[in-house]
PDB file of C-alpha atoms in Angstrom:
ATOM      1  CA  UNK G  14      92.081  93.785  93.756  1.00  0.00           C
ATOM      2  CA  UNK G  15      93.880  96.999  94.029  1.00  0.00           C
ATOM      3  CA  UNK G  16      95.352  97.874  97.365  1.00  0.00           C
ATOM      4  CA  UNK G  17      94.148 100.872  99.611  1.00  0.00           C
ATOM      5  CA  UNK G  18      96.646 103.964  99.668  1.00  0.00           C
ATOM      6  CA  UNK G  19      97.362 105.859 102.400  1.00  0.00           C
ATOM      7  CA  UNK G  20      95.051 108.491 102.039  1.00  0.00           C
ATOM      8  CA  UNK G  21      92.216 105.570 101.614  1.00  0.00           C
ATOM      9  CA  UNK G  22      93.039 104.811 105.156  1.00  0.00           C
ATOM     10  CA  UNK G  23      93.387 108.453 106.353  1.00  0.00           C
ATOM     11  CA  UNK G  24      89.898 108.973 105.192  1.00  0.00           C
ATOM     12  CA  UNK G  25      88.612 106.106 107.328  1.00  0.00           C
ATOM     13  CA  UNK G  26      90.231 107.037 110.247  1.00  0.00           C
ATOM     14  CA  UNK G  27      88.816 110.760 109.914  1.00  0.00           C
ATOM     15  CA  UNK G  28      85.396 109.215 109.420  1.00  0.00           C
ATOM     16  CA  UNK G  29      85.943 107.188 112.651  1.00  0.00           C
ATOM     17  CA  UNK G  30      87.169 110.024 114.733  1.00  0.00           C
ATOM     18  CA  UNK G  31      84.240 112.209 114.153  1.00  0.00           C
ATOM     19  CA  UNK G  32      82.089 109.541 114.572  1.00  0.00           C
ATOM     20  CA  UNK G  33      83.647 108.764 118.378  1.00  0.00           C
ATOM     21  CA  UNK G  34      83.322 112.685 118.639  1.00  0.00           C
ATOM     22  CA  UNK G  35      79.759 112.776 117.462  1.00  0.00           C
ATOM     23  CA  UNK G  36      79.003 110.098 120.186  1.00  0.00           C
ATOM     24  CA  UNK G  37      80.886 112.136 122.706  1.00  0.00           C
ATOM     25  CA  UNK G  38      83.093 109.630 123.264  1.00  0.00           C
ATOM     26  CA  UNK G  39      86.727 110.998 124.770  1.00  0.00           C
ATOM     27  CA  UNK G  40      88.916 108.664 122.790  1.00  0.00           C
ATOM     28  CA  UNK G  41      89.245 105.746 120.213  1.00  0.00           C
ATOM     29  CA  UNK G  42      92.301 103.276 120.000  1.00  0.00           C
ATOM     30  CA  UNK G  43      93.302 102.240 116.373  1.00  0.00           C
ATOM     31  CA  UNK G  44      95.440  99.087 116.033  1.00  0.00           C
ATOM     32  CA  UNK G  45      96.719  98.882 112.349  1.00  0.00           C
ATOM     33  CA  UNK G  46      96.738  95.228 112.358  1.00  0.00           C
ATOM     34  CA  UNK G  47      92.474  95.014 113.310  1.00  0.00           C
ATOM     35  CA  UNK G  48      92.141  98.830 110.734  1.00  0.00           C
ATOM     36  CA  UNK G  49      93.884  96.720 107.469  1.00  0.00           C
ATOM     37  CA  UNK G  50      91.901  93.415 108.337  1.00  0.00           C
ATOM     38  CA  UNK G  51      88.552  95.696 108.289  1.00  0.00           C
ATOM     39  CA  UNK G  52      89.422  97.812 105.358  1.00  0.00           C
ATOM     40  CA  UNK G  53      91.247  95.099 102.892  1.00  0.00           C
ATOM     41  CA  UNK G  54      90.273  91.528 104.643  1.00  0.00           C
ATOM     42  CA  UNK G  55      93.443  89.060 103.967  1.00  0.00           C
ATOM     43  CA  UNK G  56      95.855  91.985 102.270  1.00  0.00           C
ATOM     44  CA  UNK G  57      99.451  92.471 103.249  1.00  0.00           C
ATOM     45  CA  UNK G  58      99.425  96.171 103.284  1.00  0.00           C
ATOM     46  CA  UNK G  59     100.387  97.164 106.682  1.00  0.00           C
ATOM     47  CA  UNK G  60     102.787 100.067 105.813  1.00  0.00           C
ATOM     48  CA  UNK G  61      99.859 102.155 104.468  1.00  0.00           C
ATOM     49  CA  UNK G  62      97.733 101.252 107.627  1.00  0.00           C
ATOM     50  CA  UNK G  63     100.375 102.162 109.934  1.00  0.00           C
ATOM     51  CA  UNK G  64     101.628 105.539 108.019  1.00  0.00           C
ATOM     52  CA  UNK G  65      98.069 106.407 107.714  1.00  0.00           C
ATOM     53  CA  UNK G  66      97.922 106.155 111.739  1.00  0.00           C
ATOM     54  CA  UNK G  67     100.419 107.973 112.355  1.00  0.00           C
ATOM     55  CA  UNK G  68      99.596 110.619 110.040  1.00  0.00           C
ATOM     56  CA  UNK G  69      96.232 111.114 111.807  1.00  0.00           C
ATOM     57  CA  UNK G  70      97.798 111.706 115.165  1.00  0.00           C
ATOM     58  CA  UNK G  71      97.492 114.877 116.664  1.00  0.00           C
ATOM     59  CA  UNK G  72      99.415 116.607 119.315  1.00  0.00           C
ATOM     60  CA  UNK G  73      97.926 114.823 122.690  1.00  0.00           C
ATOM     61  CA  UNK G  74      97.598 111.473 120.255  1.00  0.00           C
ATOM     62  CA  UNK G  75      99.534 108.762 121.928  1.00  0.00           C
ATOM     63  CA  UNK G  76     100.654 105.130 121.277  1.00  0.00           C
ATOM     64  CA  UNK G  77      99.223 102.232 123.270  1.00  0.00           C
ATOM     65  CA  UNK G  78     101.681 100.336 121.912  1.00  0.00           C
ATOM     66  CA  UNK G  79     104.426 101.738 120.023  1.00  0.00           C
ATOM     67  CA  UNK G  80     106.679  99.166 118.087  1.00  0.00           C
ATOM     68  CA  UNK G  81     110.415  99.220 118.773  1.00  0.00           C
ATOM     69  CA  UNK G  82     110.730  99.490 115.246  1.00  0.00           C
ATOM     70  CA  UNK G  83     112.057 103.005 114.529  1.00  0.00           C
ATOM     71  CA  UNK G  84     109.464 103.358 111.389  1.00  0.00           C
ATOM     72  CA  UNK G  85     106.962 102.563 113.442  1.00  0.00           C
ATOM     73  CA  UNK G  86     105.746  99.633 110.782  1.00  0.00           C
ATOM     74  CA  UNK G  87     103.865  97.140 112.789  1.00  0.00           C
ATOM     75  CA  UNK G  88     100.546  95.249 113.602  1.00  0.00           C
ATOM     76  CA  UNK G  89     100.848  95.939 117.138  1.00  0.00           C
ATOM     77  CA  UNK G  90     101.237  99.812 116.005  1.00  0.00           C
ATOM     78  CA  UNK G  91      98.107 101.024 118.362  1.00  0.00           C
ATOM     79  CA  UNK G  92      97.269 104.535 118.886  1.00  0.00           C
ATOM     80  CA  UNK G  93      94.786 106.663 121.085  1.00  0.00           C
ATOM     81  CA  UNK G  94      93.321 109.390 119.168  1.00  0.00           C
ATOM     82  CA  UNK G  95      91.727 111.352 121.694  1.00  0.00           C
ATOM     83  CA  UNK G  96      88.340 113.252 119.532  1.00  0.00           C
ATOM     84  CA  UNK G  97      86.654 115.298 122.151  1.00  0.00           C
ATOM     85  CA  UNK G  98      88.527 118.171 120.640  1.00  0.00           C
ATOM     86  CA  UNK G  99      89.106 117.717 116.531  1.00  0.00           C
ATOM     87  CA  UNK G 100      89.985 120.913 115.643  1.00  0.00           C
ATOM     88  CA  UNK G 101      91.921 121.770 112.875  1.00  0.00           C
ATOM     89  CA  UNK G 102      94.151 124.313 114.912  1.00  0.00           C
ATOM     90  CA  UNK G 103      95.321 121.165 117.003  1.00  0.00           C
ATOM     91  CA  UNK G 104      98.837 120.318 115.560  1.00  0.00           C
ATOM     92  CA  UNK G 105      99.761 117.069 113.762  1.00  0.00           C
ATOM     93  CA  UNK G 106     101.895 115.030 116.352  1.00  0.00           C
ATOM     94  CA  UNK G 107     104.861 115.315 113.940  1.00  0.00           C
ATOM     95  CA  UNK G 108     104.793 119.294 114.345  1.00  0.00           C
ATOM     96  CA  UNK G 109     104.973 118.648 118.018  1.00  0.00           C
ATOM     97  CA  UNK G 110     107.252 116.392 118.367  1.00  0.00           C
ATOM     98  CA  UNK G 111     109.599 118.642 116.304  1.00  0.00           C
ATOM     99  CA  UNK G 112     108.832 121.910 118.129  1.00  0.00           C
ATOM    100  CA  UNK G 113     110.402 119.373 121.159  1.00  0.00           C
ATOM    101  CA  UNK G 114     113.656 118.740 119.785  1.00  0.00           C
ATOM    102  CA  UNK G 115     114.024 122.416 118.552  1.00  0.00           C
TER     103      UNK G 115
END
């Protein structure tokens, strides 16, 4: 069996963000660990789970738990994707973070 890609996982994770925001829900958490096991039961392909997460945050994102790890590749990696507001105009959480350090 062929293993996801990243932007398998992306698409997922958009799919479950609009459908917390279609149940007017405020936020969802994502643990890449629990999102692999659903999308490729009993696969060892963590690092597309967890850049896939990240790559989804938006500015206001944040981790639950953030590994110590400085790529971030983990299966505690969990994030809070808050989808009461999914608009495209909201920056990606990489933007913000580098309009910080600027």
């Amino acid at each position: 069996m062929e293993k996801w890609t990243q932007e398998q996982y992306e698409q997922v994770l958009r799919e479950k963000k609009q459908s917390a925001h279609d149940a007017l829900n405020l936020y969802i958490e994502i643990n890449a660990k629990e999102l692999q096991d659903e999308c490729e039961p009993g696969s060892k392909n963590l690092s597309c789970a967890c850049k896939a997460i990240l790559a989804q945050m938006l500015e206001g994102d944040g981790f639950v738990v953030e590994p110590k790890v400085k790529s971030k590749i983990a299966g505690k990696l969990t994030v809070r994707y808050y989808v009461d507001n999914l608009s495209p105009e909201r920056r990606t959480y990489v933007e913000a973070m580098a309009d910080q350090q600027a």
